[in-house]
PDB file of C-alpha atoms in Angstrom:
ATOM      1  CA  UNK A   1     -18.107  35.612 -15.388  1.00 83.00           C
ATOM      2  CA  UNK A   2     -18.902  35.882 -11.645  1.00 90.00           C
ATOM      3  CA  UNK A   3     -21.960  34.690 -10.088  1.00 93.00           C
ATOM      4  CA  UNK A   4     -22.821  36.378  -6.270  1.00 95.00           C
ATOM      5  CA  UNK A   5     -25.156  35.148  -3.766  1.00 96.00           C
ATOM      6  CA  UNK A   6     -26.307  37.445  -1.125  1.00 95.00           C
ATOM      7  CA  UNK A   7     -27.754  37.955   2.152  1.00 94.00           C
ATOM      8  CA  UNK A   8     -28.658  39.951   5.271  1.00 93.00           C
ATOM      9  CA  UNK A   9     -25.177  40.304   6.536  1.00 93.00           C
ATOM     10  CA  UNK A  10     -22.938  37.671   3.791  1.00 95.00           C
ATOM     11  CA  UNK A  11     -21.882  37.199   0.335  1.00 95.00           C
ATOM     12  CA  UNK A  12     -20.667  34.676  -1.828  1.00 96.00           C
ATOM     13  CA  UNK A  13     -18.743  35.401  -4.818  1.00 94.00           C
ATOM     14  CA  UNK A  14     -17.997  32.297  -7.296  1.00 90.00           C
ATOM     15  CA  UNK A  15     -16.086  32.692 -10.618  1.00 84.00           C
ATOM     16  CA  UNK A  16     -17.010  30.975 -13.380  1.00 78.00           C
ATOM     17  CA  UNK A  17     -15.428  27.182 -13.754  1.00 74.00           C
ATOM     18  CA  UNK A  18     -15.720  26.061 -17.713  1.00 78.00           C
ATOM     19  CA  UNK A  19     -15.173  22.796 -18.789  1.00 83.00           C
ATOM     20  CA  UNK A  20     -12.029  21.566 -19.376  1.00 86.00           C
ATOM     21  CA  UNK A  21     -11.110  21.124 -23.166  1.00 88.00           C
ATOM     22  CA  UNK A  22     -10.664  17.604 -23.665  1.00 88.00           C
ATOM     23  CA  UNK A  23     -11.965  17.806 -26.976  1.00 87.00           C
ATOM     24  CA  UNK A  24      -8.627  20.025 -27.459  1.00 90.00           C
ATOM     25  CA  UNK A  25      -6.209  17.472 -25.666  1.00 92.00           C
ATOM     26  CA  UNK A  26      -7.609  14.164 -27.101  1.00 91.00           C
ATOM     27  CA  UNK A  27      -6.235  12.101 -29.596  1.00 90.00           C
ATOM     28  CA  UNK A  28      -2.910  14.060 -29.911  1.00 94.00           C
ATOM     29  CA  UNK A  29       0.203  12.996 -28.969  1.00 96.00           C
ATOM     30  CA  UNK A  30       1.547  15.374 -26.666  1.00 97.00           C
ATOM     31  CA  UNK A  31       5.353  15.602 -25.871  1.00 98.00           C
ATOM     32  CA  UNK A  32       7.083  17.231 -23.034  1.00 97.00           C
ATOM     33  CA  UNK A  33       9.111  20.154 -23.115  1.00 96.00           C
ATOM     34  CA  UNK A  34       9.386  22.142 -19.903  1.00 97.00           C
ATOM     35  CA  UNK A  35       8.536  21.598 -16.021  1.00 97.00           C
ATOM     36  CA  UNK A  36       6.984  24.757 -14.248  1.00 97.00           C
ATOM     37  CA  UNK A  37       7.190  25.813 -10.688  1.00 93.00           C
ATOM     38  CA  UNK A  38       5.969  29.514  -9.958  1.00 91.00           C
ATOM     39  CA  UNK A  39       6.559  29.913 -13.401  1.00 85.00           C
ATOM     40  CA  UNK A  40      10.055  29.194 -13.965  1.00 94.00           C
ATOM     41  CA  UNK A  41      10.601  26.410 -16.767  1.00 95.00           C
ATOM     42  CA  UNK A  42      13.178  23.499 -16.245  1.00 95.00           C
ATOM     43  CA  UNK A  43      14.248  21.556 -19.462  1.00 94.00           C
ATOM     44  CA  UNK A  44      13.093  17.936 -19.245  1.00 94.00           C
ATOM     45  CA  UNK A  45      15.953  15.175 -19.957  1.00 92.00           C
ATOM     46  CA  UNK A  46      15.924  11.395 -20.342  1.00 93.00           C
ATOM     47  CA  UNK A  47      13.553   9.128 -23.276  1.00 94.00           C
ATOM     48  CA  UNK A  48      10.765  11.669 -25.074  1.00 95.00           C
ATOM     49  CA  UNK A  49       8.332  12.111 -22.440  1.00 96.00           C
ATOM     50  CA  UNK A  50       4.758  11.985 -23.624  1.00 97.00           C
ATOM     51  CA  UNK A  51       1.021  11.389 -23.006  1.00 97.00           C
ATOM     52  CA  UNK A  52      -2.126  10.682 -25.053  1.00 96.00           C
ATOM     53  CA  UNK A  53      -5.359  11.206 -23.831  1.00 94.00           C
ATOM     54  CA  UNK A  54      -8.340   9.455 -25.068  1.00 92.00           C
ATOM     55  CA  UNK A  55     -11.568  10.461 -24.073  1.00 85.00           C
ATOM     56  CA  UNK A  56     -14.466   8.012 -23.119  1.00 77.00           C
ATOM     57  CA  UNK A  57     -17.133  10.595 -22.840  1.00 81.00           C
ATOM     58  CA  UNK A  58     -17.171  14.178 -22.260  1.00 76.00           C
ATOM     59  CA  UNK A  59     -16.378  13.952 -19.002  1.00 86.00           C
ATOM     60  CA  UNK A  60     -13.932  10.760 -18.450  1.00 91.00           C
ATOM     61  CA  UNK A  61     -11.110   9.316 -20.316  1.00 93.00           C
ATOM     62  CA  UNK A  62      -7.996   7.184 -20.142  1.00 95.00           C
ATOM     63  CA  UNK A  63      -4.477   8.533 -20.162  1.00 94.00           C
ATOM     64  CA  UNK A  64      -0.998   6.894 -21.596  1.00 96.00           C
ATOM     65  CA  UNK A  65       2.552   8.550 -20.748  1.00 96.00           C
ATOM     66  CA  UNK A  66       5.848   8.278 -19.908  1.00 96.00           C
ATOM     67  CA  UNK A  67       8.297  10.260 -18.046  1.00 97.00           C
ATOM     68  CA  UNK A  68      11.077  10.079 -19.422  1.00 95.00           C
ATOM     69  CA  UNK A  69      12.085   7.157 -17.592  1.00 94.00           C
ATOM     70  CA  UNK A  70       8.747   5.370 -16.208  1.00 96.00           C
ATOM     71  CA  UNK A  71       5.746   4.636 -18.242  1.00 97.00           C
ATOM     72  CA  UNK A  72       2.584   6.120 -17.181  1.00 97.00           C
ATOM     73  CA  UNK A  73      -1.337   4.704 -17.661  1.00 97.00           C
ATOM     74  CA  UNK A  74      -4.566   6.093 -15.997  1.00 95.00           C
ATOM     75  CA  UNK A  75      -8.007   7.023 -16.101  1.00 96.00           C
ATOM     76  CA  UNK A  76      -9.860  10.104 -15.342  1.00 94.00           C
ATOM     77  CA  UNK A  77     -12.799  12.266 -14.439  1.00 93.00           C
ATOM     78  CA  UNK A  78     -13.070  15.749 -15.716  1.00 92.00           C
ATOM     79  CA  UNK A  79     -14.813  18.019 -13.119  1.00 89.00           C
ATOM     80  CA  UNK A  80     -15.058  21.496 -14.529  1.00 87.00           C
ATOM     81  CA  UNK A  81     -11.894  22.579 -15.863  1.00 88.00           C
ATOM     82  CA  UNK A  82      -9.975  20.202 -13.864  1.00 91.00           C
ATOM     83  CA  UNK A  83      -8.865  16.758 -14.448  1.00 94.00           C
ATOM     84  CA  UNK A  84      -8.603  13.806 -11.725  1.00 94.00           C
ATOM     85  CA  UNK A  85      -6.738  10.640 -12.091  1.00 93.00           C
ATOM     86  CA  UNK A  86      -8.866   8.360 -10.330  1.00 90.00           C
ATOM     87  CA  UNK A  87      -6.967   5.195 -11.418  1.00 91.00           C
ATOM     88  CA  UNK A  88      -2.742   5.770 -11.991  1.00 94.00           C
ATOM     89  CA  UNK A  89      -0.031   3.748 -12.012  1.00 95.00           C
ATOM     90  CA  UNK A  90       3.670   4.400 -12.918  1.00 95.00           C
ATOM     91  CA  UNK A  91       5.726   1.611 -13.984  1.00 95.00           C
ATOM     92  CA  UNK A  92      10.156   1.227 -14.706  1.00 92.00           C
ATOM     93  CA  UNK A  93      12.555   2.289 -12.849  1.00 90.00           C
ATOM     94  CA  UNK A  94      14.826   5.955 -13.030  1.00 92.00           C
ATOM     95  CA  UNK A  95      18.188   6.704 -12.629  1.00 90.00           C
ATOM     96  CA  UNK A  96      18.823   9.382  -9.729  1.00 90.00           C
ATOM     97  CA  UNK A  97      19.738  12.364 -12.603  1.00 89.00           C
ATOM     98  CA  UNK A  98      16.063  11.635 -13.633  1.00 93.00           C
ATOM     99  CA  UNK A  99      14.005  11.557 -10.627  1.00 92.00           C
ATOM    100  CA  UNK A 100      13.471  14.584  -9.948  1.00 92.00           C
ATOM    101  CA  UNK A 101      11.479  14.927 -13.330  1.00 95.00           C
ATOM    102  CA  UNK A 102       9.599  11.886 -13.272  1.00 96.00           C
ATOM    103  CA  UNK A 103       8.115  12.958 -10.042  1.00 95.00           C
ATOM    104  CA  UNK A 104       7.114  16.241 -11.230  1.00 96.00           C
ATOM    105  CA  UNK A 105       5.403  15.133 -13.648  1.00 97.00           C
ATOM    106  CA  UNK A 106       3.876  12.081 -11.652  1.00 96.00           C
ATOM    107  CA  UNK A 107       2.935  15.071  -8.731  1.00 95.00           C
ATOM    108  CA  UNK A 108       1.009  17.073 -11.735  1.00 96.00           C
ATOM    109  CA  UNK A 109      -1.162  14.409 -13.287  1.00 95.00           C
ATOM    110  CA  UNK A 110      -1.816  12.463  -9.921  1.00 93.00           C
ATOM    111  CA  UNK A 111      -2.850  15.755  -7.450  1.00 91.00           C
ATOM    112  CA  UNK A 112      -5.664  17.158 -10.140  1.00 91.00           C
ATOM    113  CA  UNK A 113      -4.632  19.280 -13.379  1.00 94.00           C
ATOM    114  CA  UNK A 114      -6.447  22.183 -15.177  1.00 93.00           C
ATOM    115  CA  UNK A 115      -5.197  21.600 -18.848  1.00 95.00           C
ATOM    116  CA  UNK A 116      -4.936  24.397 -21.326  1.00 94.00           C
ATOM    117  CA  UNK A 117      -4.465  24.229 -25.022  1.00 95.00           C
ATOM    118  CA  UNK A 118      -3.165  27.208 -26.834  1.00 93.00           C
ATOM    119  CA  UNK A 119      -2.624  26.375 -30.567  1.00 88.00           C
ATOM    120  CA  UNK A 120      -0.277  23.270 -31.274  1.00 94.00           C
ATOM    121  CA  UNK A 121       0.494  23.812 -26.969  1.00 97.00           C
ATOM    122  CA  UNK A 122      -0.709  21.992 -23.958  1.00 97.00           C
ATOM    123  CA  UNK A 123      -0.004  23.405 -20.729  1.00 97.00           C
ATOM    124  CA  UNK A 124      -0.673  21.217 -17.577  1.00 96.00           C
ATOM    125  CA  UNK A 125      -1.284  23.403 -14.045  1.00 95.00           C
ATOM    126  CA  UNK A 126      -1.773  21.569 -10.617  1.00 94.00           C
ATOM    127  CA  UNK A 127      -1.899  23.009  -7.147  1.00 88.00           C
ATOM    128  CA  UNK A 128       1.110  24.314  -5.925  1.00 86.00           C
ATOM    129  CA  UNK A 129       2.099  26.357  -8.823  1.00 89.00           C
ATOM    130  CA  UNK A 130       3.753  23.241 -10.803  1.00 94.00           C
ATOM    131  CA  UNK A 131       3.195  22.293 -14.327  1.00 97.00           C
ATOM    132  CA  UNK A 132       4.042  20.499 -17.368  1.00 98.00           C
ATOM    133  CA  UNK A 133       4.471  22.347 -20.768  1.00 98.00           C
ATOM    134  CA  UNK A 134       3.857  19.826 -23.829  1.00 98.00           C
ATOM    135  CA  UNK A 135       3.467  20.465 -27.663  1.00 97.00           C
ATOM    136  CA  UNK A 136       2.001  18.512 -30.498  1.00 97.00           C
ATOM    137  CA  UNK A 137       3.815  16.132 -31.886  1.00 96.00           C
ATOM    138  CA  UNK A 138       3.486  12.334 -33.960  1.00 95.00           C
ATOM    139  CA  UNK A 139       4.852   9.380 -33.501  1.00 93.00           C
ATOM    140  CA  UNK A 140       6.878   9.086 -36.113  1.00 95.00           C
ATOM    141  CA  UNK A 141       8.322  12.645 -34.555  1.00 95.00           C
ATOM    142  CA  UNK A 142       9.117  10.815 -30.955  1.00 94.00           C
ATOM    143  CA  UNK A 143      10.319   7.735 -33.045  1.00 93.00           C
ATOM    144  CA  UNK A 144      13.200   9.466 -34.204  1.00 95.00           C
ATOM    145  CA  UNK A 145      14.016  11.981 -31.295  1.00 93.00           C
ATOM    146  CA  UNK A 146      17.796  10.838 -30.220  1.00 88.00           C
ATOM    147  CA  UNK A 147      17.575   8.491 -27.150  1.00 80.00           C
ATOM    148  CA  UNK A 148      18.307   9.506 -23.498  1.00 78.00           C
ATOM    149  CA  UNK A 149      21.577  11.236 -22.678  1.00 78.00           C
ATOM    150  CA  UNK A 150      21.124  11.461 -19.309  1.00 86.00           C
ATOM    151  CA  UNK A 151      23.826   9.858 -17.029  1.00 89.00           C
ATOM    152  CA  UNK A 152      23.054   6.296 -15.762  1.00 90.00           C
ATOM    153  CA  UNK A 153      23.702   5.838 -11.761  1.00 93.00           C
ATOM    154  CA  UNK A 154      26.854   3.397 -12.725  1.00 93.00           C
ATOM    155  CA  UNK A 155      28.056   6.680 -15.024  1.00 93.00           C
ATOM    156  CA  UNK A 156      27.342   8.875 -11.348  1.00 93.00           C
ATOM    157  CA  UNK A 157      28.907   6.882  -9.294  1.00 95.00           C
ATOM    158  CA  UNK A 158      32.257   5.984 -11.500  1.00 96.00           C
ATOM    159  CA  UNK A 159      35.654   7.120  -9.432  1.00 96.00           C
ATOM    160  CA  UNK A 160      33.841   9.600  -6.997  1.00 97.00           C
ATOM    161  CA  UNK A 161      35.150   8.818  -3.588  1.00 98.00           C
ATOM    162  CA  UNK A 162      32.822   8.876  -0.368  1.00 98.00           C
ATOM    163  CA  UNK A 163      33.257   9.450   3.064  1.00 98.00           C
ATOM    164  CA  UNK A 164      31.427   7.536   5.204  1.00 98.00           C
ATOM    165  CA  UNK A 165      29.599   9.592   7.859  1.00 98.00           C
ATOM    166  CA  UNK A 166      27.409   6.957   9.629  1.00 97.00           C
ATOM    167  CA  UNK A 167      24.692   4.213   9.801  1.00 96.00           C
ATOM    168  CA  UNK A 168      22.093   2.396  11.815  1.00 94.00           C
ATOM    169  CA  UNK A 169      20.219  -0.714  12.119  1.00 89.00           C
ATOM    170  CA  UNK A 170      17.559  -2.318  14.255  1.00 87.00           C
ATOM    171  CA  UNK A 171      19.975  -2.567  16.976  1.00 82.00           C
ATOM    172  CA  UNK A 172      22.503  -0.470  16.799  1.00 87.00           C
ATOM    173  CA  UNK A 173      24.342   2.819  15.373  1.00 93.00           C
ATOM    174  CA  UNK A 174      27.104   1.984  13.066  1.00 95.00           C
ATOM    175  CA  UNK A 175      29.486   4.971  14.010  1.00 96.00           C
ATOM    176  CA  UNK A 176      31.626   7.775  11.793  1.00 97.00           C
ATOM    177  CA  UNK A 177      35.587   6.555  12.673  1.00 97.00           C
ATOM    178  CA  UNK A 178      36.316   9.821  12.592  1.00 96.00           C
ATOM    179  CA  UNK A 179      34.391  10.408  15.863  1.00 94.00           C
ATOM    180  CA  UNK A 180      36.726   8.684  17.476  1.00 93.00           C
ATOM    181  CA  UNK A 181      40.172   8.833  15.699  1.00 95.00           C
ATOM    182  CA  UNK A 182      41.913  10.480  12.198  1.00 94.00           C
ATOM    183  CA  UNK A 183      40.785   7.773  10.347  1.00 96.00           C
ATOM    184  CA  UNK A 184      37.718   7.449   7.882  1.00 97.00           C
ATOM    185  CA  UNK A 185      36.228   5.057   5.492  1.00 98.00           C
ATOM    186  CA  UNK A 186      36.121   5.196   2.235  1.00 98.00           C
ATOM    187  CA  UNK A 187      33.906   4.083  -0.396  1.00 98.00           C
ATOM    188  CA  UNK A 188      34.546   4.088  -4.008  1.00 98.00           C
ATOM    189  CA  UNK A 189      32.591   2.097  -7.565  1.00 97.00           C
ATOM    190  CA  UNK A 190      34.930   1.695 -10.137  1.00 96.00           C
ATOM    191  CA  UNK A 191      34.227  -0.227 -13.812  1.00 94.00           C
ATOM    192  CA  UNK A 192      31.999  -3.077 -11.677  1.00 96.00           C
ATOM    193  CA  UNK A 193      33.943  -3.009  -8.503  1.00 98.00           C
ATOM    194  CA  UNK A 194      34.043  -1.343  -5.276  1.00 98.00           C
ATOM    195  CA  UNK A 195      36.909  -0.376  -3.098  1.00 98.00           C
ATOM    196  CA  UNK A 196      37.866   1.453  -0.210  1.00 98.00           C
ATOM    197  CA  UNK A 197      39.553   1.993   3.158  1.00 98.00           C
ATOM    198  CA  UNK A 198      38.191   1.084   6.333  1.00 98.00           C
ATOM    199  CA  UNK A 199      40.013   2.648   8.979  1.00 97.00           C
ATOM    200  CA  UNK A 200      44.083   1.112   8.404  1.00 96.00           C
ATOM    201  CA  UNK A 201      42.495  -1.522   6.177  1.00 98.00           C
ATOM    202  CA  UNK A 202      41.923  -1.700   2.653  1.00 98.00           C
ATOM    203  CA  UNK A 203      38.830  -3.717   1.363  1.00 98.00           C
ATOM    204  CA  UNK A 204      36.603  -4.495  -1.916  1.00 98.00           C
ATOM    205  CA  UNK A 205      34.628  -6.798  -4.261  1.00 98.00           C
ATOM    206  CA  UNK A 206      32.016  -6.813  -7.132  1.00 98.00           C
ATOM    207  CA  UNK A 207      28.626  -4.729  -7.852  1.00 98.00           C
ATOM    208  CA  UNK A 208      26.063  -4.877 -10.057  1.00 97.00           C
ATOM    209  CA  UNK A 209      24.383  -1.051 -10.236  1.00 96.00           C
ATOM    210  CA  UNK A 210      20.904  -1.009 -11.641  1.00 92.00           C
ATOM    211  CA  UNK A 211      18.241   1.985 -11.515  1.00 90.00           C
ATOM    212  CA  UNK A 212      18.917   2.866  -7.718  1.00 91.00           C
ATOM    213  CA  UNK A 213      19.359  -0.560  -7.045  1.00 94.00           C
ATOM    214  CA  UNK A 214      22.529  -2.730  -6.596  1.00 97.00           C
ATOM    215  CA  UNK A 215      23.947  -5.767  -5.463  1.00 97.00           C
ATOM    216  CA  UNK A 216      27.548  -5.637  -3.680  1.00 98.00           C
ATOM    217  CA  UNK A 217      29.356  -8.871  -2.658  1.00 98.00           C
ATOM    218  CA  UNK A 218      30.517  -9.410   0.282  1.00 97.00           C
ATOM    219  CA  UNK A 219      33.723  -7.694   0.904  1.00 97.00           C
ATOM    220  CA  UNK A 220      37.544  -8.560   1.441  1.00 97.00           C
ATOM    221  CA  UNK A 221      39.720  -6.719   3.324  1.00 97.00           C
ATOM    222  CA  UNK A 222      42.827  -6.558   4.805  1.00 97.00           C
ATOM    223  CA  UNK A 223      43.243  -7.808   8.173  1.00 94.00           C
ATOM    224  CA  UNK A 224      45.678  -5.280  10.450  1.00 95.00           C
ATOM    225  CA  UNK A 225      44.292  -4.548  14.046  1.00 95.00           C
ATOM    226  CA  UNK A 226      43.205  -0.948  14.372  1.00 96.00           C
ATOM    227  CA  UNK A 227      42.516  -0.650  18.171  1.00 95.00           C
ATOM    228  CA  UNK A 228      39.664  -2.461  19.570  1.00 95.00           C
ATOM    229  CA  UNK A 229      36.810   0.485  18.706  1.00 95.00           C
ATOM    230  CA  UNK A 230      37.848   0.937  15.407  1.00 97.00           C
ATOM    231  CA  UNK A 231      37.857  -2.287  14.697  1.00 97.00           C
ATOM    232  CA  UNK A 232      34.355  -2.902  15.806  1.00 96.00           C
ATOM    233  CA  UNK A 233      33.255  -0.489  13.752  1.00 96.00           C
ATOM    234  CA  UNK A 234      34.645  -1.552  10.608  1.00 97.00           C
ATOM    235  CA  UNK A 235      33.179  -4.783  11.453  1.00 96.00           C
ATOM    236  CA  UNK A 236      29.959  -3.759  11.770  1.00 96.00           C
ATOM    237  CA  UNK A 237      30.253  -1.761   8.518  1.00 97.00           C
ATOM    238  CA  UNK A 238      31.880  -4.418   6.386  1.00 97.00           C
ATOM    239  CA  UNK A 239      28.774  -7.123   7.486  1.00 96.00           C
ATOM    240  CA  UNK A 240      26.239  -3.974   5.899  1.00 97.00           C
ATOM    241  CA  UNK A 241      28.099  -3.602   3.109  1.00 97.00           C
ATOM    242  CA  UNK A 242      26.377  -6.674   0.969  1.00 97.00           C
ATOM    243  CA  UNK A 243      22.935  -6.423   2.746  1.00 97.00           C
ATOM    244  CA  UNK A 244      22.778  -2.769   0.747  1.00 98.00           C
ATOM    245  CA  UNK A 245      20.046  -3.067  -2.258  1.00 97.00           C
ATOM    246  CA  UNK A 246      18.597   0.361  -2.582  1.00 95.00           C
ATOM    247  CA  UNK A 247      20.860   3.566  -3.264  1.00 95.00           C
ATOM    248  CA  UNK A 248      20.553   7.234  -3.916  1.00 92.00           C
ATOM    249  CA  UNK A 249      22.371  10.121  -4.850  1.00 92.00           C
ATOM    250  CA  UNK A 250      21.236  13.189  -3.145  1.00 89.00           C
ATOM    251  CA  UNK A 251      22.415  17.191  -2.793  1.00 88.00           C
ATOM    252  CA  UNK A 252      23.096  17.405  -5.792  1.00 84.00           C
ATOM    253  CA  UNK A 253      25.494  14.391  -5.963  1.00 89.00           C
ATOM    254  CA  UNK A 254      27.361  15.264  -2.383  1.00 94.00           C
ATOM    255  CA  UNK A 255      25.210  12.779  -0.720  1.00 96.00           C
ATOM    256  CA  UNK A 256      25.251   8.898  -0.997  1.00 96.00           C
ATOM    257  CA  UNK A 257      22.684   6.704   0.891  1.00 97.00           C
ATOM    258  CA  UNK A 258      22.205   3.117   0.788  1.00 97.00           C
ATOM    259  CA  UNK A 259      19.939   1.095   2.926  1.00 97.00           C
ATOM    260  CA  UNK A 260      18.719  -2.840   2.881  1.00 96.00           C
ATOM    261  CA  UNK A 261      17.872  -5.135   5.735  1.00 93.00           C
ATOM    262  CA  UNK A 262      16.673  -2.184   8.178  1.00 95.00           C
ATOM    263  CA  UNK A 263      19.937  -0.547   7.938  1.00 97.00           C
ATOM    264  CA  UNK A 264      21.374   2.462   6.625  1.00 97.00           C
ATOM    265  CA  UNK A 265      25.067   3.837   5.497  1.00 98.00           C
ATOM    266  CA  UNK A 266      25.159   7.291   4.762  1.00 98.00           C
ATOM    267  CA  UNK A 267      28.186   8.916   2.811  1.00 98.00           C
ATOM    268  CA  UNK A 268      29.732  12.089   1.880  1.00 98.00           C
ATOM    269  CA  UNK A 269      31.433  13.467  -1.129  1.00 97.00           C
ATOM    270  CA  UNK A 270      35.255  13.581  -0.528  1.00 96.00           C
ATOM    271  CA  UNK A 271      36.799  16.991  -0.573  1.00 84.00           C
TER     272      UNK A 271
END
């Protein structure tokens, strides 16, 4: 199992690198059960998550996945017992519950696998101590599997109020109110609306939430003077507010950021 290679004053000790056993993975349909980090499994949420390999040759292959919220395709190389994506694309769009999955599994197929097969079980290793553990299944199986239950980022971000704690731009720093006085803004999404205070104001309008994504109109508010500094900063907030497109939820949902244009709002949970 070891092969050593020696000299006057050095050796070299190599350990023995089989082939990976594609033969094994091939033509099964494979669905995920578990993510691995230093061994420590994590259930996997969202759509059935799978992948089918197909083999070309002995040593190269195409792959087909998903998961669960992105669809995966890719081709590969096997180089002893490892596996290297050397084309990969992943396509859709995931809510923020399910993004930490999909890029575990995206991390473990693109960075170089070492598959292993144990019975009707294929576990995927990469560097870094991750992994993906999948079992054999059909696809009449994954066909009827119940459908995602995982929260959408509308469901997320329904009646939680945020605190706005800052943002910045090209030009300038959009400032926390509360750096400067008692009062805060407030941000809060609400059955395809958004509402809020902004310092002594109240303001709101529509938005249309996607996957991380959304589109918020531009906002009315109420119009009663502040003081001059407050004022300018709930100016400079309310012109961000509908150049926002991108969104995520972060800390385990006491974090909101949005950005779009070159600028940036940044939010947290309300006590």
């Amino acid at each position: 199992e070891e092969l050593a290679l020696s000299g006057p004053a050095t050796e070299l000790i190599f350990r023995r690198n089989d082939a990976a056993p594609l033969d094994d993975v091939t033509a099964t349909m494979w669905l995920l059960e578990a993510l691995l980090q230093d061994g420590v499994e994590t259930p996997v949420a969202g759509d059935p998550a799978t992948l089918l390999v197909e083999s070309a040759s002995s040593q190269a292959g195409s792959l087909i996945g998903t998961t669960g919220c992105r669809t995966l395709v890719g081709a590969f190389r096997a180089s002893g017992n490892q596996v290297f994506l050397n084309d990969f694309s992943a396509n859709g769009d995931c809510p923020t519950s399910l993004r930490a999955q999909d890029s575990s599994v995206v991390s473990v197929l693109g960075d170089g696998f070492v598959p292993e097969v144990n019975g009707g079980e294929l576990i995927l290793t990469s560097p870094g101590n991750q992994g993906l553990r999948y079992r054999a299944t059909t696809e009449d199986e994954v066909a009827a599997l119940p459908a995602s239950t995982a929260p959408t980022d509308a469901e997320l971000l329904a009646g939680v109020e945020w605190v706005f704690t800052g943002g910045s731009g090209p030009s300038e720093l959009i400032a926390d109110p509360r750096s400067v006085s008692e009062q805060q803004i407030t941000f809060v999404v609400r059955d395809g609306t958004f509402s809020g205070m902004v310092n002594c104001n109240s303001y709101g309008g529509q938005v249309e939430i996607g996957a991380g994504q959304w589109s918020l109109t531009a906002p009315d508010a109420t119009a009663e003077g502040c003081g001059l500094e407050l004022d300018a900063i709930a100016a400079s907030y309310l012109a961000a507010l509908p150049l926002m497109s991108e969104f995520g939820i972060e800390g385990g949902g006491t974090r909101l950021t949005t950005n779009g244009s070159d600028i940036e709002l940044s939010f947290e949970r309300a006590q």
